[in-house]
């Protein structure tokens, strides 16, 4: 890896930023999917509530008819009451799920905002670094031209130490960025409701 960084560290940094942008886009897709899933579950809960009300009303009517001795109406009343109970149990399970998903959605939205800030910040840092890097390359080229006349190697050694430090610092920062994005990926993947 060290030789690849030495060949074109700026291109590697830009490719990495592009990969972070793709990860950020994936967060946006996950936000949309999770929001859609929440809307669907809320719709299911509302439908269940309507079903509960309808079934209980019809069960009450069937019970009144069944109280006159008609077993068919008694069975219908029992079936409708059970259906209403099943729908209520379903809602009792769905409501906490929706609430958890809403919290996850807020976390994802914040992760999206934070990732945008991080990426923009790193792009600015790379832009500045690239300008410095080009300036240093122009300087070293001039020094190398003069080196044959001057024969002084100390400047070259200082330059190489500077470049090594820049490369190492950039590699450390890029690794830190990757680690943060990778730490957020398990949460994002858990929320992928297909």
mmCIF file with all atom_site columns, C-alpha atoms in Angstrom:
data_model
loop_
_atom_site.group_PDB
_atom_site.id
_atom_site.type_symbol
_atom_site.label_atom_id
_atom_site.label_alt_id
_atom_site.label_comp_id
_atom_site.label_asym_id
_atom_site.label_entity_id
_atom_site.label_seq_id
_atom_site.pdbx_PDB_ins_code
_atom_site.Cartn_x
_atom_site.Cartn_y
_atom_site.Cartn_z
_atom_site.occupancy
_atom_site.B_iso_or_equiv
_atom_site.pdbx_formal_charge
_atom_site.auth_seq_id
_atom_site.auth_comp_id
_atom_site.auth_asym_id
_atom_site.auth_atom_id
_atom_site.pdbx_PDB_model_num
ATOM 1   C CA . UNK A 1 1   ? 0.000   0.000   0.000   1.00 0.00 ? 1   UNK A CA 1
ATOM 2   C CA . UNK A 1 2   ? 2.856   2.366   0.808   1.00 0.00 ? 2   UNK A CA 1
ATOM 3   C CA . UNK A 1 3   ? 4.122   2.313   -2.765  1.00 0.00 ? 3   UNK A CA 1
ATOM 4   C CA . UNK A 1 4   ? 0.622   3.112   -4.092  1.00 0.00 ? 4   UNK A CA 1
ATOM 5   C CA . UNK A 1 5   ? 0.346   6.114   -1.794  1.00 0.00 ? 5   UNK A CA 1
ATOM 6   C CA . UNK A 1 6   ? 3.777   7.239   -2.891  1.00 0.00 ? 6   UNK A CA 1
ATOM 7   C CA . UNK A 1 7   ? 2.769   7.076   -6.567  1.00 0.00 ? 7   UNK A CA 1
ATOM 8   C CA . UNK A 1 8   ? -0.301  9.344   -6.356  1.00 0.00 ? 8   UNK A CA 1
ATOM 9   C CA . UNK A 1 9   ? -1.496  10.136  -2.864  1.00 0.00 ? 9   UNK A CA 1
ATOM 10  C CA . UNK A 1 10  ? -3.858  12.898  -4.020  1.00 0.00 ? 10  UNK A CA 1
ATOM 11  C CA . UNK A 1 11  ? -5.703  10.580  -6.404  1.00 0.00 ? 11  UNK A CA 1
ATOM 12  C CA . UNK A 1 12  ? -6.060  8.013   -3.623  1.00 0.00 ? 12  UNK A CA 1
ATOM 13  C CA . UNK A 1 13  ? -7.440  10.652  -1.264  1.00 0.00 ? 13  UNK A CA 1
ATOM 14  C CA . UNK A 1 14  ? -9.958  11.817  -3.909  1.00 0.00 ? 14  UNK A CA 1
ATOM 15  C CA . UNK A 1 15  ? -11.057 8.254   -4.636  1.00 0.00 ? 15  UNK A CA 1
ATOM 16  C CA . UNK A 1 16  ? -11.564 7.726   -0.929  1.00 0.00 ? 16  UNK A CA 1
ATOM 17  C CA . UNK A 1 17  ? -13.711 10.872  -0.673  1.00 0.00 ? 17  UNK A CA 1
ATOM 18  C CA . UNK A 1 18  ? -15.779 9.600   -3.605  1.00 0.00 ? 18  UNK A CA 1
ATOM 19  C CA . UNK A 1 19  ? -16.319 6.324   -1.723  1.00 0.00 ? 19  UNK A CA 1
ATOM 20  C CA . UNK A 1 20  ? -17.438 8.300   1.336   1.00 0.00 ? 20  UNK A CA 1
ATOM 21  C CA . UNK A 1 21  ? -19.926 10.174  -0.861  1.00 0.00 ? 21  UNK A CA 1
ATOM 22  C CA . UNK A 1 22  ? -21.331 6.806   -2.028  1.00 0.00 ? 22  UNK A CA 1
ATOM 23  C CA . UNK A 1 23  ? -21.663 5.694   1.598   1.00 0.00 ? 23  UNK A CA 1
ATOM 24  C CA . UNK A 1 24  ? -23.438 8.963   2.388   1.00 0.00 ? 24  UNK A CA 1
ATOM 25  C CA . UNK A 1 25  ? -25.786 8.386   -0.563  1.00 0.00 ? 25  UNK A CA 1
ATOM 26  C CA . UNK A 1 26  ? -26.500 4.935   0.877   1.00 0.00 ? 26  UNK A CA 1
ATOM 27  C CA . UNK A 1 27  ? -27.483 6.565   4.178   1.00 0.00 ? 27  UNK A CA 1
ATOM 28  C CA . UNK A 1 28  ? -29.953 8.727   2.233   1.00 0.00 ? 28  UNK A CA 1
ATOM 29  C CA . UNK A 1 29  ? -31.432 5.624   0.587   1.00 0.00 ? 29  UNK A CA 1
ATOM 30  C CA . UNK A 1 30  ? -31.749 3.978   4.007   1.00 0.00 ? 30  UNK A CA 1
ATOM 31  C CA . UNK A 1 31  ? -33.479 7.099   5.387   1.00 0.00 ? 31  UNK A CA 1
ATOM 32  C CA . UNK A 1 32  ? -36.009 6.919   2.555   1.00 0.00 ? 32  UNK A CA 1
ATOM 33  C CA . UNK A 1 33  ? -36.594 3.178   3.043   1.00 0.00 ? 33  UNK A CA 1
ATOM 34  C CA . UNK A 1 34  ? -37.000 3.520   6.783   1.00 0.00 ? 34  UNK A CA 1
ATOM 35  C CA . UNK A 1 35  ? -39.362 6.481   6.376   1.00 0.00 ? 35  UNK A CA 1
ATOM 36  C CA . UNK A 1 36  ? -41.447 4.447   3.925   1.00 0.00 ? 36  UNK A CA 1
ATOM 37  C CA . UNK A 1 37  ? -41.526 1.468   6.280   1.00 0.00 ? 37  UNK A CA 1
ATOM 38  C CA . UNK A 1 38  ? -42.697 3.709   9.131   1.00 0.00 ? 38  UNK A CA 1
ATOM 39  C CA . UNK A 1 39  ? -45.495 5.124   6.965   1.00 0.00 ? 39  UNK A CA 1
ATOM 40  C CA . UNK A 1 40  ? -46.540 1.604   5.952   1.00 0.00 ? 40  UNK A CA 1
ATOM 41  C CA . UNK A 1 41  ? -46.635 0.389   9.554   1.00 0.00 ? 41  UNK A CA 1
ATOM 42  C CA . UNK A 1 42  ? -48.595 3.481   10.641  1.00 0.00 ? 42  UNK A CA 1
ATOM 43  C CA . UNK A 1 43  ? -51.074 2.755   7.858   1.00 0.00 ? 43  UNK A CA 1
ATOM 44  C CA . UNK A 1 44  ? -51.317 -0.871  9.032   1.00 0.00 ? 44  UNK A CA 1
ATOM 45  C CA . UNK A 1 45  ? -51.939 0.308   12.607  1.00 0.00 ? 45  UNK A CA 1
ATOM 46  C CA . UNK A 1 46  ? -54.683 2.673   11.415  1.00 0.00 ? 46  UNK A CA 1
ATOM 47  C CA . UNK A 1 47  ? -56.255 -0.103  9.329   1.00 0.00 ? 47  UNK A CA 1
ATOM 48  C CA . UNK A 1 48  ? -56.098 -2.397  12.363  1.00 0.00 ? 48  UNK A CA 1
ATOM 49  C CA . UNK A 1 49  ? -57.816 0.257   14.501  1.00 0.00 ? 49  UNK A CA 1
ATOM 50  C CA . UNK A 1 50  ? -60.598 0.564   11.924  1.00 0.00 ? 50  UNK A CA 1
ATOM 51  C CA . UNK A 1 51  ? -60.874 -3.234  11.802  1.00 0.00 ? 51  UNK A CA 1
ATOM 52  C CA . UNK A 1 52  ? -61.064 -3.432  15.587  1.00 0.00 ? 52  UNK A CA 1
ATOM 53  C CA . UNK A 1 53  ? -63.880 -0.880  15.685  1.00 0.00 ? 53  UNK A CA 1
ATOM 54  C CA . UNK A 1 54  ? -65.784 -2.540  12.828  1.00 0.00 ? 54  UNK A CA 1
ATOM 55  C CA . UNK A 1 55  ? -65.364 -6.057  14.252  1.00 0.00 ? 55  UNK A CA 1
ATOM 56  C CA . UNK A 1 56  ? -66.457 -5.013  17.743  1.00 0.00 ? 56  UNK A CA 1
ATOM 57  C CA . UNK A 1 57  ? -69.506 -3.202  16.382  1.00 0.00 ? 57  UNK A CA 1
ATOM 58  C CA . UNK A 1 58  ? -70.503 -6.184  14.255  1.00 0.00 ? 58  UNK A CA 1
ATOM 59  C CA . UNK A 1 59  ? -69.718 -8.586  17.115  1.00 0.00 ? 59  UNK A CA 1
ATOM 60  C CA . UNK A 1 60  ? -72.049 -6.615  19.387  1.00 0.00 ? 60  UNK A CA 1
ATOM 61  C CA . UNK A 1 61  ? -74.822 -6.789  16.808  1.00 0.00 ? 61  UNK A CA 1
ATOM 62  C CA . UNK A 1 62  ? -74.277 -10.525 16.248  1.00 0.00 ? 62  UNK A CA 1
ATOM 63  C CA . UNK A 1 63  ? -74.258 -11.087 20.014  1.00 0.00 ? 63  UNK A CA 1
ATOM 64  C CA . UNK A 1 64  ? -77.650 -9.414  20.337  1.00 0.00 ? 64  UNK A CA 1
ATOM 65  C CA . UNK A 1 65  ? -79.000 -11.709 17.633  1.00 0.00 ? 65  UNK A CA 1
ATOM 66  C CA . UNK A 1 66  ? -77.286 -14.697 19.262  1.00 0.00 ? 66  UNK A CA 1
ATOM 67  C CA . UNK A 1 67  ? -78.879 -13.875 22.620  1.00 0.00 ? 67  UNK A CA 1
ATOM 68  C CA . UNK A 1 68  ? -82.173 -14.817 20.952  1.00 0.00 ? 68  UNK A CA 1
ATOM 69  C CA . UNK A 1 69  ? -80.853 -18.384 20.646  1.00 0.00 ? 69  UNK A CA 1
ATOM 70  C CA . UNK A 1 70  ? -79.339 -18.385 17.152  1.00 0.00 ? 70  UNK A CA 1
ATOM 71  C CA . UNK A 1 71  ? -75.980 -20.208 17.442  1.00 0.00 ? 71  UNK A CA 1
ATOM 72  C CA . UNK A 1 72  ? -74.872 -18.957 14.022  1.00 0.00 ? 72  UNK A CA 1
ATOM 73  C CA . UNK A 1 73  ? -74.906 -15.383 15.351  1.00 0.00 ? 73  UNK A CA 1
ATOM 74  C CA . UNK A 1 74  ? -73.212 -16.499 18.577  1.00 0.00 ? 74  UNK A CA 1
ATOM 75  C CA . UNK A 1 75  ? -70.339 -18.032 16.589  1.00 0.00 ? 75  UNK A CA 1
ATOM 76  C CA . UNK A 1 76  ? -70.117 -14.942 14.364  1.00 0.00 ? 76  UNK A CA 1
ATOM 77  C CA . UNK A 1 77  ? -69.950 -12.708 17.447  1.00 0.00 ? 77  UNK A CA 1
ATOM 78  C CA . UNK A 1 78  ? -67.163 -14.870 18.897  1.00 0.00 ? 78  UNK A CA 1
ATOM 79  C CA . UNK A 1 79  ? -65.212 -14.882 15.620  1.00 0.00 ? 79  UNK A CA 1
ATOM 80  C CA . UNK A 1 80  ? -65.481 -11.097 15.218  1.00 0.00 ? 80  UNK A CA 1
ATOM 81  C CA . UNK A 1 81  ? -64.435 -10.484 18.827  1.00 0.00 ? 81  UNK A CA 1
ATOM 82  C CA . UNK A 1 82  ? -61.397 -12.757 18.327  1.00 0.00 ? 82  UNK A CA 1
ATOM 83  C CA . UNK A 1 83  ? -60.476 -10.924 15.113  1.00 0.00 ? 83  UNK A CA 1
ATOM 84  C CA . UNK A 1 84  ? -60.680 -7.609  16.948  1.00 0.00 ? 84  UNK A CA 1
ATOM 85  C CA . UNK A 1 85  ? -58.429 -9.061  19.678  1.00 0.00 ? 85  UNK A CA 1
ATOM 86  C CA . UNK A 1 86  ? -55.888 -10.265 17.098  1.00 0.00 ? 86  UNK A CA 1
ATOM 87  C CA . UNK A 1 87  ? -55.802 -6.827  15.505  1.00 0.00 ? 87  UNK A CA 1
ATOM 88  C CA . UNK A 1 88  ? -55.321 -5.223  18.928  1.00 0.00 ? 88  UNK A CA 1
ATOM 89  C CA . UNK A 1 89  ? -52.457 -7.636  19.726  1.00 0.00 ? 89  UNK A CA 1
ATOM 90  C CA . UNK A 1 90  ? -50.899 -6.788  16.370  1.00 0.00 ? 90  UNK A CA 1
ATOM 91  C CA . UNK A 1 91  ? -51.063 -3.065  17.156  1.00 0.00 ? 91  UNK A CA 1
ATOM 92  C CA . UNK A 1 92  ? -49.658 -3.664  20.649  1.00 0.00 ? 92  UNK A CA 1
ATOM 93  C CA . UNK A 1 93  ? -46.616 -5.212  18.941  1.00 0.00 ? 93  UNK A CA 1
ATOM 94  C CA . UNK A 1 94  ? -46.385 -2.747  16.034  1.00 0.00 ? 94  UNK A CA 1
ATOM 95  C CA . UNK A 1 95  ? -46.546 0.509   18.022  1.00 0.00 ? 95  UNK A CA 1
ATOM 96  C CA . UNK A 1 96  ? -43.233 -0.099  19.900  1.00 0.00 ? 96  UNK A CA 1
ATOM 97  C CA . UNK A 1 97  ? -41.623 -1.180  16.624  1.00 0.00 ? 97  UNK A CA 1
ATOM 98  C CA . UNK A 1 98  ? -42.726 2.051   14.930  1.00 0.00 ? 98  UNK A CA 1
ATOM 99  C CA . UNK A 1 99  ? -41.463 4.092   17.882  1.00 0.00 ? 99  UNK A CA 1
ATOM 100 C CA . UNK A 1 100 ? -38.063 2.366   17.684  1.00 0.00 ? 100 UNK A CA 1
ATOM 101 C CA . UNK A 1 101 ? -37.955 2.922   13.942  1.00 0.00 ? 101 UNK A CA 1
ATOM 102 C CA . UNK A 1 102 ? -38.661 6.639   14.441  1.00 0.00 ? 102 UNK A CA 1
ATOM 103 C CA . UNK A 1 103 ? -35.665 6.856   16.779  1.00 0.00 ? 103 UNK A CA 1
ATOM 104 C CA . UNK A 1 104 ? -33.544 5.000   14.213  1.00 0.00 ? 104 UNK A CA 1
ATOM 105 C CA . UNK A 1 105 ? -34.729 7.404   11.522  1.00 0.00 ? 105 UNK A CA 1
ATOM 106 C CA . UNK A 1 106 ? -33.620 10.402  13.577  1.00 0.00 ? 106 UNK A CA 1
ATOM 107 C CA . UNK A 1 107 ? -30.225 8.756   14.179  1.00 0.00 ? 107 UNK A CA 1
ATOM 108 C CA . UNK A 1 108 ? -29.851 8.105   10.455  1.00 0.00 ? 108 UNK A CA 1
ATOM 109 C CA . UNK A 1 109 ? -30.781 11.692  9.591   1.00 0.00 ? 109 UNK A CA 1
ATOM 110 C CA . UNK A 1 110 ? -28.168 12.968  12.035  1.00 0.00 ? 110 UNK A CA 1
ATOM 111 C CA . UNK A 1 111 ? -25.596 10.519  10.636  1.00 0.00 ? 111 UNK A CA 1
ATOM 112 C CA . UNK A 1 112 ? -26.376 11.872  7.171   1.00 0.00 ? 112 UNK A CA 1
ATOM 113 C CA . UNK A 1 113 ? -25.872 15.468  8.296   1.00 0.00 ? 113 UNK A CA 1
ATOM 114 C CA . UNK A 1 114 ? -22.662 14.614  10.146  1.00 0.00 ? 114 UNK A CA 1
ATOM 115 C CA . UNK A 1 115 ? -21.287 12.631  7.212   1.00 0.00 ? 115 UNK A CA 1
ATOM 116 C CA . UNK A 1 116 ? -21.961 15.574  4.891   1.00 0.00 ? 116 UNK A CA 1
ATOM 117 C CA . UNK A 1 117 ? -20.028 17.856  7.241   1.00 0.00 ? 117 UNK A CA 1
ATOM 118 C CA . UNK A 1 118 ? -17.125 15.381  7.501   1.00 0.00 ? 118 UNK A CA 1
ATOM 119 C CA . UNK A 1 119 ? -16.903 14.858  3.749   1.00 0.00 ? 119 UNK A CA 1
ATOM 120 C CA . UNK A 1 120 ? -17.055 18.572  2.964   1.00 0.00 ? 120 UNK A CA 1
ATOM 121 C CA . UNK A 1 121 ? -14.407 19.250  5.604   1.00 0.00 ? 121 UNK A CA 1
ATOM 122 C CA . UNK A 1 122 ? -12.119 16.546  4.192   1.00 0.00 ? 122 UNK A CA 1
ATOM 123 C CA . UNK A 1 123 ? -12.626 17.835  0.645   1.00 0.00 ? 123 UNK A CA 1
ATOM 124 C CA . UNK A 1 124 ? -11.511 21.278  1.784   1.00 0.00 ? 124 UNK A CA 1
ATOM 125 C CA . UNK A 1 125 ? -8.521  19.766  3.553   1.00 0.00 ? 125 UNK A CA 1
ATOM 126 C CA . UNK A 1 126 ? -7.542  17.781  0.468   1.00 0.00 ? 126 UNK A CA 1
ATOM 127 C CA . UNK A 1 127 ? -7.915  20.850  -1.760  1.00 0.00 ? 127 UNK A CA 1
ATOM 128 C CA . UNK A 1 128 ? -5.570  22.846  0.441   1.00 0.00 ? 128 UNK A CA 1
ATOM 129 C CA . UNK A 1 129 ? -3.175  19.901  0.711   1.00 0.00 ? 129 UNK A CA 1
ATOM 130 C CA . UNK A 1 130 ? -3.181  19.494  -3.067  1.00 0.00 ? 130 UNK A CA 1
ATOM 131 C CA . UNK A 1 131 ? -2.208  23.143  -3.582  1.00 0.00 ? 131 UNK A CA 1
ATOM 132 C CA . UNK A 1 132 ? 0.593   22.776  -1.050  1.00 0.00 ? 132 UNK A CA 1
ATOM 133 C CA . UNK A 1 133 ? 1.660   19.500  -2.611  1.00 0.00 ? 133 UNK A CA 1
ATOM 134 C CA . UNK A 1 134 ? 1.856   21.041  -6.090  1.00 0.00 ? 134 UNK A CA 1
ATOM 135 C CA . UNK A 1 135 ? 3.792   24.001  -4.725  1.00 0.00 ? 135 UNK A CA 1
ATOM 136 C CA . UNK A 1 136 ? 6.242   21.701  -2.967  1.00 0.00 ? 136 UNK A CA 1
ATOM 137 C CA . UNK A 1 137 ? 6.659   19.627  -6.129  1.00 0.00 ? 137 UNK A CA 1
ATOM 138 C CA . UNK A 1 138 ? 7.453   22.792  -8.098  1.00 0.00 ? 138 UNK A CA 1
ATOM 139 C CA . UNK A 1 139 ? 9.921   23.773  -5.372  1.00 0.00 ? 139 UNK A CA 1
ATOM 140 C CA . UNK A 1 140 ? 11.613  20.409  -5.318  1.00 0.00 ? 140 UNK A CA 1
ATOM 141 C CA . UNK A 1 141 ? 11.851  20.392  -9.081  1.00 0.00 ? 141 UNK A CA 1
ATOM 142 C CA . UNK A 1 142 ? 13.628  23.731  -8.940  1.00 0.00 ? 142 UNK A CA 1
ATOM 143 C CA . UNK A 1 143 ? 15.883  22.464  -6.149  1.00 0.00 ? 143 UNK A CA 1
ATOM 144 C CA . UNK A 1 144 ? 16.738  19.340  -8.079  1.00 0.00 ? 144 UNK A CA 1
ATOM 145 C CA . UNK A 1 145 ? 17.691  21.499  -11.036 1.00 0.00 ? 145 UNK A CA 1
ATOM 146 C CA . UNK A 1 146 ? 19.953  23.529  -8.795  1.00 0.00 ? 146 UNK A CA 1
ATOM 147 C CA . UNK A 1 147 ? 21.246  20.470  -6.936  1.00 0.00 ? 147 UNK A CA 1
ATOM 148 C CA . UNK A 1 148 ? 23.638  19.558  -9.709  1.00 0.00 ? 148 UNK A CA 1
ATOM 149 C CA . UNK A 1 149 ? 25.181  22.997  -9.431  1.00 0.00 ? 149 UNK A CA 1
ATOM 150 C CA . UNK A 1 150 ? 25.014  23.408  -5.665  1.00 0.00 ? 150 UNK A CA 1
ATOM 151 C CA . UNK A 1 151 ? 25.552  19.788  -4.670  1.00 0.00 ? 151 UNK A CA 1
ATOM 152 C CA . UNK A 1 152 ? 23.803  20.344  -1.350  1.00 0.00 ? 152 UNK A CA 1
ATOM 153 C CA . UNK A 1 153 ? 21.654  17.362  -0.173  1.00 0.00 ? 153 UNK A CA 1
ATOM 154 C CA . UNK A 1 154 ? 20.317  18.753  3.113   1.00 0.00 ? 154 UNK A CA 1
ATOM 155 C CA . UNK A 1 155 ? 17.432  20.533  1.392   1.00 0.00 ? 155 UNK A CA 1
ATOM 156 C CA . UNK A 1 156 ? 16.410  17.331  -0.328  1.00 0.00 ? 156 UNK A CA 1
ATOM 157 C CA . UNK A 1 157 ? 16.449  15.479  2.982   1.00 0.00 ? 157 UNK A CA 1
ATOM 158 C CA . UNK A 1 158 ? 14.234  18.149  4.605   1.00 0.00 ? 158 UNK A CA 1
ATOM 159 C CA . UNK A 1 159 ? 11.822  18.027  1.696   1.00 0.00 ? 159 UNK A CA 1
ATOM 160 C CA . UNK A 1 160 ? 11.573  14.253  1.833   1.00 0.00 ? 160 UNK A CA 1
ATOM 161 C CA . UNK A 1 161 ? 10.943  14.374  5.565   1.00 0.00 ? 161 UNK A CA 1
ATOM 162 C CA . UNK A 1 162 ? 8.186   16.954  4.958   1.00 0.00 ? 162 UNK A CA 1
ATOM 163 C CA . UNK A 1 163 ? 6.573   14.827  2.277   1.00 0.00 ? 163 UNK A CA 1
ATOM 164 C CA . UNK A 1 164 ? 6.750   11.699  4.416   1.00 0.00 ? 164 UNK A CA 1
ATOM 165 C CA . UNK A 1 165 ? 5.071   13.551  7.259   1.00 0.00 ? 165 UNK A CA 1
ATOM 166 C CA . UNK A 1 166 ? 2.303   14.861  4.946   1.00 0.00 ? 166 UNK A CA 1
ATOM 167 C CA . UNK A 1 167 ? 1.671   11.397  3.520   1.00 0.00 ? 167 UNK A CA 1
ATOM 168 C CA . UNK A 1 168 ? 1.603   9.771   6.945   1.00 0.00 ? 168 UNK A CA 1
ATOM 169 C CA . UNK A 1 169 ? -0.718  12.464  8.349   1.00 0.00 ? 169 UNK A CA 1
ATOM 170 C CA . UNK A 1 170 ? -3.098  12.119  5.388   1.00 0.00 ? 170 UNK A CA 1
ATOM 171 C CA . UNK A 1 171 ? -3.112  8.316   5.688   1.00 0.00 ? 171 UNK A CA 1
ATOM 172 C CA . UNK A 1 172 ? -3.928  8.539   9.410   1.00 0.00 ? 172 UNK A CA 1
ATOM 173 C CA . UNK A 1 173 ? -6.784  10.971  8.801   1.00 0.00 ? 173 UNK A CA 1
ATOM 174 C CA . UNK A 1 174 ? -8.214  8.906   5.957   1.00 0.00 ? 174 UNK A CA 1
ATOM 175 C CA . UNK A 1 175 ? -8.065  5.785   8.133   1.00 0.00 ? 175 UNK A CA 1
ATOM 176 C CA . UNK A 1 176 ? -9.909  7.649   10.875  1.00 0.00 ? 176 UNK A CA 1
ATOM 177 C CA . UNK A 1 177 ? -12.612 8.733   8.413   1.00 0.00 ? 177 UNK A CA 1
ATOM 178 C CA . UNK A 1 178 ? -13.003 5.161   7.161   1.00 0.00 ? 178 UNK A CA 1
ATOM 179 C CA . UNK A 1 179 ? -13.287 3.864   10.709  1.00 0.00 ? 179 UNK A CA 1
ATOM 180 C CA . UNK A 1 180 ? -16.080 6.336   11.553  1.00 0.00 ? 180 UNK A CA 1
ATOM 181 C CA . UNK A 1 181 ? -18.055 5.478   8.408   1.00 0.00 ? 181 UNK A CA 1
ATOM 182 C CA . UNK A 1 182 ? -17.536 1.740   8.997   1.00 0.00 ? 182 UNK A CA 1
ATOM 183 C CA . UNK A 1 183 ? -18.751 2.133   12.594  1.00 0.00 ? 183 UNK A CA 1
ATOM 184 C CA . UNK A 1 184 ? -21.990 3.673   11.268  1.00 0.00 ? 184 UNK A CA 1
ATOM 185 C CA . UNK A 1 185 ? -22.534 0.970   8.599   1.00 0.00 ? 185 UNK A CA 1
ATOM 186 C CA . UNK A 1 186 ? -23.807 -1.795  10.965  1.00 0.00 ? 186 UNK A CA 1
ATOM 187 C CA . UNK A 1 187 ? -26.538 0.533   12.224  1.00 0.00 ? 187 UNK A CA 1
ATOM 188 C CA . UNK A 1 188 ? -27.454 1.485   8.674   1.00 0.00 ? 188 UNK A CA 1
ATOM 189 C CA . UNK A 1 189 ? -27.489 -2.162  7.535   1.00 0.00 ? 189 UNK A CA 1
ATOM 190 C CA . UNK A 1 190 ? -29.715 -3.164  10.478  1.00 0.00 ? 190 UNK A CA 1
ATOM 191 C CA . UNK A 1 191 ? -32.246 -0.589  9.378   1.00 0.00 ? 191 UNK A CA 1
ATOM 192 C CA . UNK A 1 192 ? -32.463 -1.861  5.809   1.00 0.00 ? 192 UNK A CA 1
ATOM 193 C CA . UNK A 1 193 ? -36.065 -3.101  5.850   1.00 0.00 ? 193 UNK A CA 1
ATOM 194 C CA . UNK A 1 194 ? -36.731 -4.842  2.555   1.00 0.00 ? 194 UNK A CA 1
#
